[in-house]
Coordinates of C-alpha atoms in Angstrom, one line a residue:
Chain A
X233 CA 5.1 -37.2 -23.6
X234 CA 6.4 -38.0 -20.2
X235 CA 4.3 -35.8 -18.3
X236 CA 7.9 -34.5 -17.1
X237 CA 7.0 -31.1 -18.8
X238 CA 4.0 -30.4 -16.7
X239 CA 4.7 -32.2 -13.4
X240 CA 6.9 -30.3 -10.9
X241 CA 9.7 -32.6 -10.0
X242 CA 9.4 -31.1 -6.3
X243 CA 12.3 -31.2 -3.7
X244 CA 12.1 -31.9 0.0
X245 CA 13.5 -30.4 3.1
X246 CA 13.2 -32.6 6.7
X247 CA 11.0 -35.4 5.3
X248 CA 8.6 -32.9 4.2
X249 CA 7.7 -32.4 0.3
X250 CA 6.7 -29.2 -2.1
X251 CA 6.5 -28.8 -5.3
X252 CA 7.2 -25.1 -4.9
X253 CA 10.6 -23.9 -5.1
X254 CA 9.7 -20.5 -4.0
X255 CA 9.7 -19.5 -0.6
X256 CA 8.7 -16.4 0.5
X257 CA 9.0 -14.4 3.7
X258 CA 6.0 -11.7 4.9
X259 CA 7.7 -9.0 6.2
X260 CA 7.9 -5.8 4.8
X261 CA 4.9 -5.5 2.7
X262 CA 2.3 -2.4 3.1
X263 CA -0.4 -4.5 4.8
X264 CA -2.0 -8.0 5.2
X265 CA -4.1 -7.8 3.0
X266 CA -1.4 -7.2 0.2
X267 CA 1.1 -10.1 1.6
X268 CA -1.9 -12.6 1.9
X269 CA -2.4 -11.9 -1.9
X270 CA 1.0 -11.8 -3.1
X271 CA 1.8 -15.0 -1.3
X272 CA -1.0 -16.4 -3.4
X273 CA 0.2 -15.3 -6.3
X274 CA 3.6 -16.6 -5.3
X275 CA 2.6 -20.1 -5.5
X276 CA 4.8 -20.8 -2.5
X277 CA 4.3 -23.6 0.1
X278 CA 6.4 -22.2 3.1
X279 CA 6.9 -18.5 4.1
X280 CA 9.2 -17.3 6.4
X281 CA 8.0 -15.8 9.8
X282 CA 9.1 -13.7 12.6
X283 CA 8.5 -13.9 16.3
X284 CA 7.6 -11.2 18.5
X285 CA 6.1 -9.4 21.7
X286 CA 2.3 -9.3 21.5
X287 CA 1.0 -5.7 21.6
X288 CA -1.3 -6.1 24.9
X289 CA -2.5 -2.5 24.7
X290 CA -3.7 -3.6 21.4
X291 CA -4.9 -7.3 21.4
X292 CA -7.9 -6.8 19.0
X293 CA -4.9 -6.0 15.6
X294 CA -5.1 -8.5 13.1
X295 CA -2.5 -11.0 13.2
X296 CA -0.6 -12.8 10.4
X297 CA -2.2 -16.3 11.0
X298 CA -5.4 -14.5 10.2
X299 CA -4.0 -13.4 6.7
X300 CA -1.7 -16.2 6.2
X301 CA -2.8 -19.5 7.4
X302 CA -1.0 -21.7 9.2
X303 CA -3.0 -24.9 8.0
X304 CA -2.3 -24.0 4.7
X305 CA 1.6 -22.6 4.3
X306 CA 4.1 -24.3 6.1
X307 CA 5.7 -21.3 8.5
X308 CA 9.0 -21.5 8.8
X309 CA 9.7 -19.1 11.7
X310 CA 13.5 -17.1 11.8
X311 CA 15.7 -15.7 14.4
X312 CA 16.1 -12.2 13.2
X313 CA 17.5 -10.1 15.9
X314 CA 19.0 -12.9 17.9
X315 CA 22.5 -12.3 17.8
X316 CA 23.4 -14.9 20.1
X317 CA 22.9 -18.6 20.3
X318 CA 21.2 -18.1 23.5
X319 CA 18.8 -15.5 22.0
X320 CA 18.5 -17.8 18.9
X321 CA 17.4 -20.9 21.2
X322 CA 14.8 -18.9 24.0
X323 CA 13.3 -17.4 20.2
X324 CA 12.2 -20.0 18.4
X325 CA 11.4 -22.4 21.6
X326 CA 9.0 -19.8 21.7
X327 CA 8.2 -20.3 17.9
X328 CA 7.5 -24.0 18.6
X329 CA 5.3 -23.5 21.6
X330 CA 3.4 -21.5 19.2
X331 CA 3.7 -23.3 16.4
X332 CA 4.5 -27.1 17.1
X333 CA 7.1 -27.5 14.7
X334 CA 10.4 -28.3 14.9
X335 CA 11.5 -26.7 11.3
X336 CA 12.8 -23.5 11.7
X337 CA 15.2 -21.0 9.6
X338 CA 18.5 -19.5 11.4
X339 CA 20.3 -16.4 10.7
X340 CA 22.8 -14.7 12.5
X341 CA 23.4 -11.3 11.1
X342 CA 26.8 -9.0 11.6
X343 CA 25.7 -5.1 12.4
X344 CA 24.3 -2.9 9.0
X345 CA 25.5 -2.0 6.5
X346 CA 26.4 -5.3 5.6
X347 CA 23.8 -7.5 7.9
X348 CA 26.2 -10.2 6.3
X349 CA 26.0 -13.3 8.1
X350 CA 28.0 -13.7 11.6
X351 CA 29.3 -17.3 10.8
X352 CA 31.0 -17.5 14.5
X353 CA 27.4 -16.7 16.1
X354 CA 25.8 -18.7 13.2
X355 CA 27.6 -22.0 14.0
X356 CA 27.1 -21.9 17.7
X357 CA 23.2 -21.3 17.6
X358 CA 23.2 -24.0 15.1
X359 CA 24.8 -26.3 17.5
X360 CA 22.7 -25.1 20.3
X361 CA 19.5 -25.4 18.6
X362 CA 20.1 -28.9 16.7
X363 CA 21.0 -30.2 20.4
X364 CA 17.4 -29.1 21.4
X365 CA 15.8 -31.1 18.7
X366 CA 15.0 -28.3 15.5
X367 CA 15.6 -28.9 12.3
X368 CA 17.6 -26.0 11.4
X369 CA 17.8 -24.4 7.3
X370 CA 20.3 -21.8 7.9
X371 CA 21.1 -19.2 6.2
X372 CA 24.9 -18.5 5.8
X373 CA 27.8 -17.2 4.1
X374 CA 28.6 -18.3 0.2
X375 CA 31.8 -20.4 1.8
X376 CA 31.9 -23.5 0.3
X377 CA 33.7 -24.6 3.5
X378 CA 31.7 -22.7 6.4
X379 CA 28.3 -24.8 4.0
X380 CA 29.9 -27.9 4.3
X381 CA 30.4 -27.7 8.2
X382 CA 27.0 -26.6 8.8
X383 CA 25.5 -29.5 6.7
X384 CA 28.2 -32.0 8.7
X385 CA 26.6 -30.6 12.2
X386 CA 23.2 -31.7 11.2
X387 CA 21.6 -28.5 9.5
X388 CA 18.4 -29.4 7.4
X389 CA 19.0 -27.1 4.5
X390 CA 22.1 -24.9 3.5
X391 CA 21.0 -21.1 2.8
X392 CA 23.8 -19.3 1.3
X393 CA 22.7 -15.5 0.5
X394 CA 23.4 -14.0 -2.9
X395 CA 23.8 -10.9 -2.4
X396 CA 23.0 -8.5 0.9
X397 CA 19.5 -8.8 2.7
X398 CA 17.1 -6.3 0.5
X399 CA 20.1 -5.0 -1.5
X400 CA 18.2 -7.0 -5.1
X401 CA 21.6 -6.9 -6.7
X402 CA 21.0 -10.8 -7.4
X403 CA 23.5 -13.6 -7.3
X404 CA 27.0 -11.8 -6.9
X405 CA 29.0 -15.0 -6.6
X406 CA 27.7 -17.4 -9.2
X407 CA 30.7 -19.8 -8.7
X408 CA 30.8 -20.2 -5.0
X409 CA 27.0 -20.8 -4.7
X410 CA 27.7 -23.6 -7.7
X411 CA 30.7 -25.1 -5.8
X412 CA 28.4 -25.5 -2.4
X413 CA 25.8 -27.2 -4.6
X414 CA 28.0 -29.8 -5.8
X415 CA 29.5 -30.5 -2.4
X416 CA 26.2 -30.8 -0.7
X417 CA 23.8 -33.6 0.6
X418 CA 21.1 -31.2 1.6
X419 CA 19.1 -29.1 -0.2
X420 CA 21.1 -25.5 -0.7
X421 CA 18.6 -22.6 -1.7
X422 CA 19.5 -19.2 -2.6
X423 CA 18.2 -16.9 0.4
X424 CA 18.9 -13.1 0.1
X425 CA 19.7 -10.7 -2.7
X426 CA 17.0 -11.6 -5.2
X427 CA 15.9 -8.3 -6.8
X428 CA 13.5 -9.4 -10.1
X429 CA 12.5 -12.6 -11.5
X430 CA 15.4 -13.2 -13.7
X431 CA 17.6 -13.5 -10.6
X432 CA 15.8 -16.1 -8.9
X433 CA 15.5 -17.8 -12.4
X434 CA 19.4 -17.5 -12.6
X435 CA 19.7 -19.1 -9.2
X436 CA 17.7 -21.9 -10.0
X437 CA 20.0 -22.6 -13.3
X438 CA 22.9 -23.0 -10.7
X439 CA 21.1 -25.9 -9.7
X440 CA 19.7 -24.8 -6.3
X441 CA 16.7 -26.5 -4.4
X442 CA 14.9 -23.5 -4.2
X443 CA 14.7 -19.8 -3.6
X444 CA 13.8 -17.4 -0.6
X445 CA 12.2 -13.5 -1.9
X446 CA 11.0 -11.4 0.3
X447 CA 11.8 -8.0 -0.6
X448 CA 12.0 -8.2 -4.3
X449 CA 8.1 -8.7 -3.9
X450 CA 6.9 -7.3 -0.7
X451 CA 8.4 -3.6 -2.4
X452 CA 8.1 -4.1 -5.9
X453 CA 5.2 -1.5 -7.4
X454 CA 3.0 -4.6 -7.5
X455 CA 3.4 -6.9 -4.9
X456 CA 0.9 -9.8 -6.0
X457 CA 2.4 -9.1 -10.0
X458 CA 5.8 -9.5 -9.3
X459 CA 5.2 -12.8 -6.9
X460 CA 3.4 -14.2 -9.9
X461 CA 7.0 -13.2 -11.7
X462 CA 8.8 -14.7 -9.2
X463 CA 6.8 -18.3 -9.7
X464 CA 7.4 -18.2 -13.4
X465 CA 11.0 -17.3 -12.8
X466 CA 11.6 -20.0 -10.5
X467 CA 9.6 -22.5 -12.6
X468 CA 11.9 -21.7 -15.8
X469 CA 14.9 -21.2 -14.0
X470 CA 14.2 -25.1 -13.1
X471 CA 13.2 -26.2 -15.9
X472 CA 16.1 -24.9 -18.0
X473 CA 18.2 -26.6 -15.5
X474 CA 16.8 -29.6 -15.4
X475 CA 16.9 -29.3 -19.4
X476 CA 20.3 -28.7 -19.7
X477 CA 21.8 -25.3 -21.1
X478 CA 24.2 -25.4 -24.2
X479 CA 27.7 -25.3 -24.1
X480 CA 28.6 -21.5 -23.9
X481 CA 30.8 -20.8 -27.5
X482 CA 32.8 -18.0 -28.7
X483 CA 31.9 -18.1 -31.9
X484 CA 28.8 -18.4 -34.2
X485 CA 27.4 -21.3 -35.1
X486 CA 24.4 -21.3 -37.8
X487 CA 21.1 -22.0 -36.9
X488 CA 19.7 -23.1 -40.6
X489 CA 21.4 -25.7 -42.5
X490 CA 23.7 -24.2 -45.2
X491 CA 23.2 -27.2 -47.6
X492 CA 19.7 -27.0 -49.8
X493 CA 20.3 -23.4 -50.7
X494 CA 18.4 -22.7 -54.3
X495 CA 21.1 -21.1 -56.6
Chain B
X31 CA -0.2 -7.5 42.5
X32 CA 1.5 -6.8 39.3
X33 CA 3.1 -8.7 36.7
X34 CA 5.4 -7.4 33.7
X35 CA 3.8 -8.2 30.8
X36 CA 6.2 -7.4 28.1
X37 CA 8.2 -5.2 29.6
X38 CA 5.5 -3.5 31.5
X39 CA 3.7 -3.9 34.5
X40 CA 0.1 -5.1 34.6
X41 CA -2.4 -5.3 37.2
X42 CA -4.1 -8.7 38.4
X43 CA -5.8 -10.4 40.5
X44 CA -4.3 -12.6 42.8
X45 CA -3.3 -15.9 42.3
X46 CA -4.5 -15.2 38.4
X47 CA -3.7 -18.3 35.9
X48 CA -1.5 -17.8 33.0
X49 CA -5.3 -18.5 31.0
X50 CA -6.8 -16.1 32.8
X51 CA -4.0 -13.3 32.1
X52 CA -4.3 -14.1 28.7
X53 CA -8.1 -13.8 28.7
X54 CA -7.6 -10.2 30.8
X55 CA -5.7 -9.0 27.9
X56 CA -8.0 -10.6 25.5
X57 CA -5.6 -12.4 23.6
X58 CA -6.4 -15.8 21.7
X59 CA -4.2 -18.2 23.3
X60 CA -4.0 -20.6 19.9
X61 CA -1.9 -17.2 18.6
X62 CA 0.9 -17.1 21.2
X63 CA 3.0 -18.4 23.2
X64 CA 4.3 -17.5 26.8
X65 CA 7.3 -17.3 28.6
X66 CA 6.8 -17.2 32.3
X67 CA 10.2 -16.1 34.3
X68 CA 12.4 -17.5 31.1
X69 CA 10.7 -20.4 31.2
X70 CA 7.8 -21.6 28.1
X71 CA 4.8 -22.2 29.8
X72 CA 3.4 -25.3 27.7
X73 CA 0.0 -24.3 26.4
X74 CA -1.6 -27.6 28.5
X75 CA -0.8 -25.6 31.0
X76 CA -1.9 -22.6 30.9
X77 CA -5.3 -23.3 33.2
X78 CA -2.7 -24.5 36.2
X79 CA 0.3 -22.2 36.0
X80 CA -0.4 -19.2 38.8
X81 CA 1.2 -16.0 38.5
X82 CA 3.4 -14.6 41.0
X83 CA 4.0 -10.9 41.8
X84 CA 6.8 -9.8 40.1
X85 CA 6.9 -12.8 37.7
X86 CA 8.1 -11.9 34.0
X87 CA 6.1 -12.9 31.5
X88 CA 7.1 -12.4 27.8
X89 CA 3.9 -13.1 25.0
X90 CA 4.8 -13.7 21.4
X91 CA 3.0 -14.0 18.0
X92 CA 4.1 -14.6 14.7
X93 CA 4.6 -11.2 12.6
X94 CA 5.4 -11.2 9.1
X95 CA 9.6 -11.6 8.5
X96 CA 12.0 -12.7 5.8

């Protein structure tokens, strides 16, 4: 034995290393309680964050830092509701003050139903924000093209969605999100569209970095059960990638050898 | 004088520090960060920076997102 069966190979974003390949955001779940727990189970390194107003007629609510430690999961902090480069840029300079990091997740979303990504507004906060000195993951359109641009402007990791935010229909475009792999230099992960463990498993067999859940856990029945899924999916999607799938075949091909046989 | 704090106007005292507005509202200042008039007031300087009437002040925290 290697040890390559029980030792994560581990990936890296930004000169910073994990060995999970789950990332998970926070919002949406009942309480903190329940997404301080599921992100435990989750096994993840980095969760995804929001920024906003303070309630001042309320100071004394618990906050997310107090569920979900910053010294302990590496926040990654997003621009949702920005829909300008402007708005994407004053956001997360707040998110640094706060913070003090530099690594940050951009999205640029187009009006429901779709919240698809706005690749015009997308590529202009990216410009504006690498320009102030973040390290941008973004999360974008499955265009192999509009992937290849963003990683040529500087952009950290490349976050193509595979399917609608919160729809759980899981990867709908297999081909493109394999085609932006193999073109890229930076790590791509699936963000978006994840709905059960066997999707984020699928998405790892495509030969992504790593995945970003949010909703497929934070509103499953059991939050902290289906995070542990998640982990496991994310872990065999990996492996099995790593391993090497057969050749797919259309037609059979015995299993036991037909030599031997008594007569 | 007043000060919009969020979007809404809050009393002080003046010539009140961004620290002390922050301690006012009982807020934990290693939880947030604070935009004075569009501008991030570093949190070095929160003891120094003095609030002027009318000033705009925008406080943020991290909430859970995806």
């Amino acid at each position: 034995m290697d040890g390559s069966l029980t030792t994560d190979d581990g990936w890296s974003v930004a000169g910073r290393k994990f060995a999970s390949r789950l990332i998970v955001g926070t919002g949406k779940y009942k309480d903190l309680p329940t997404t301080a727990a599921a992100i435990e189970a989750s096994g993840a390194e980095m969760v995804t964050v929001a920024v906003r107003r303070v309630n001042v007629a309320d100071a004394a609510a618990p906050m997310l830092q107090d569920y979900v430690s910053p010294a302990r999961y590496t926040y990654l902090p997003n621009t949702a509701g920005c829909f300008t480069a402007e708005q994407a840029v004053r956001t997360l300079r707040l998110a640094r003050e706060a913070g003090g990091w530099n690594l940050v997740k951009l999205e640029v979303l187009g009006p429901a139903p779709t919240l698809y990504p706005d690749m015009q507004g997308t590529f202009e906060a990216a410009a504006a924000l690498i320009a102030d000195g973040f390290e941008v993951m973004v999360y974008c359109a499955d265009d192999p093209i509009a992937a290849k641009r963003l990683e040529e402007m500087g952009c950290v990791a490349i976050m193509p969605l595979g399917a609608p935010i919160g729809s759980g229909l899981g990867v709908q475009n297999p081909l493109m999100i394999k085609m932006i792999i193999e073109n890229a230099k930076v790590p791509v992960l699936v963000d978006a569209g994840v709905g059960t463990a066997y999707d984020a498993a699928f998405a790892m067999e495509l030969g992504c970095d790593a995945v970003l859940v949010n909703s497929a856990i934070a509103l499953a029945d059991d939050p902290v059960l289906m995070a542990r899924a998640m982990k496991a999916g994310v872990e065999a999607g990996r492996l099995a990638f790593r391993a090497g799938r057969i050749p797919r075949a259309a037609v059979a091909s015995a299993s036991s050898p037909m030599t031997g046989l008594i007569r | 004088m007043a000060v919009q704090v969020n979007g809404a106007p809050v009393a002080i005292q003046a010539g009140l520090s961004v620290a002390g507005l922050l301690a006012q509202l009982a807020l934990d200042t290693r939880k947030v960060a604070v935009e004075r008039n569009r501008e991030i007031v570093p949190r070095s300087q929160y003891g120094e920076t003095r609030l002027a009437a009318g000033d705009e002040i925008e406080i943020v925290h991290f909430i859970g997102g995806g």
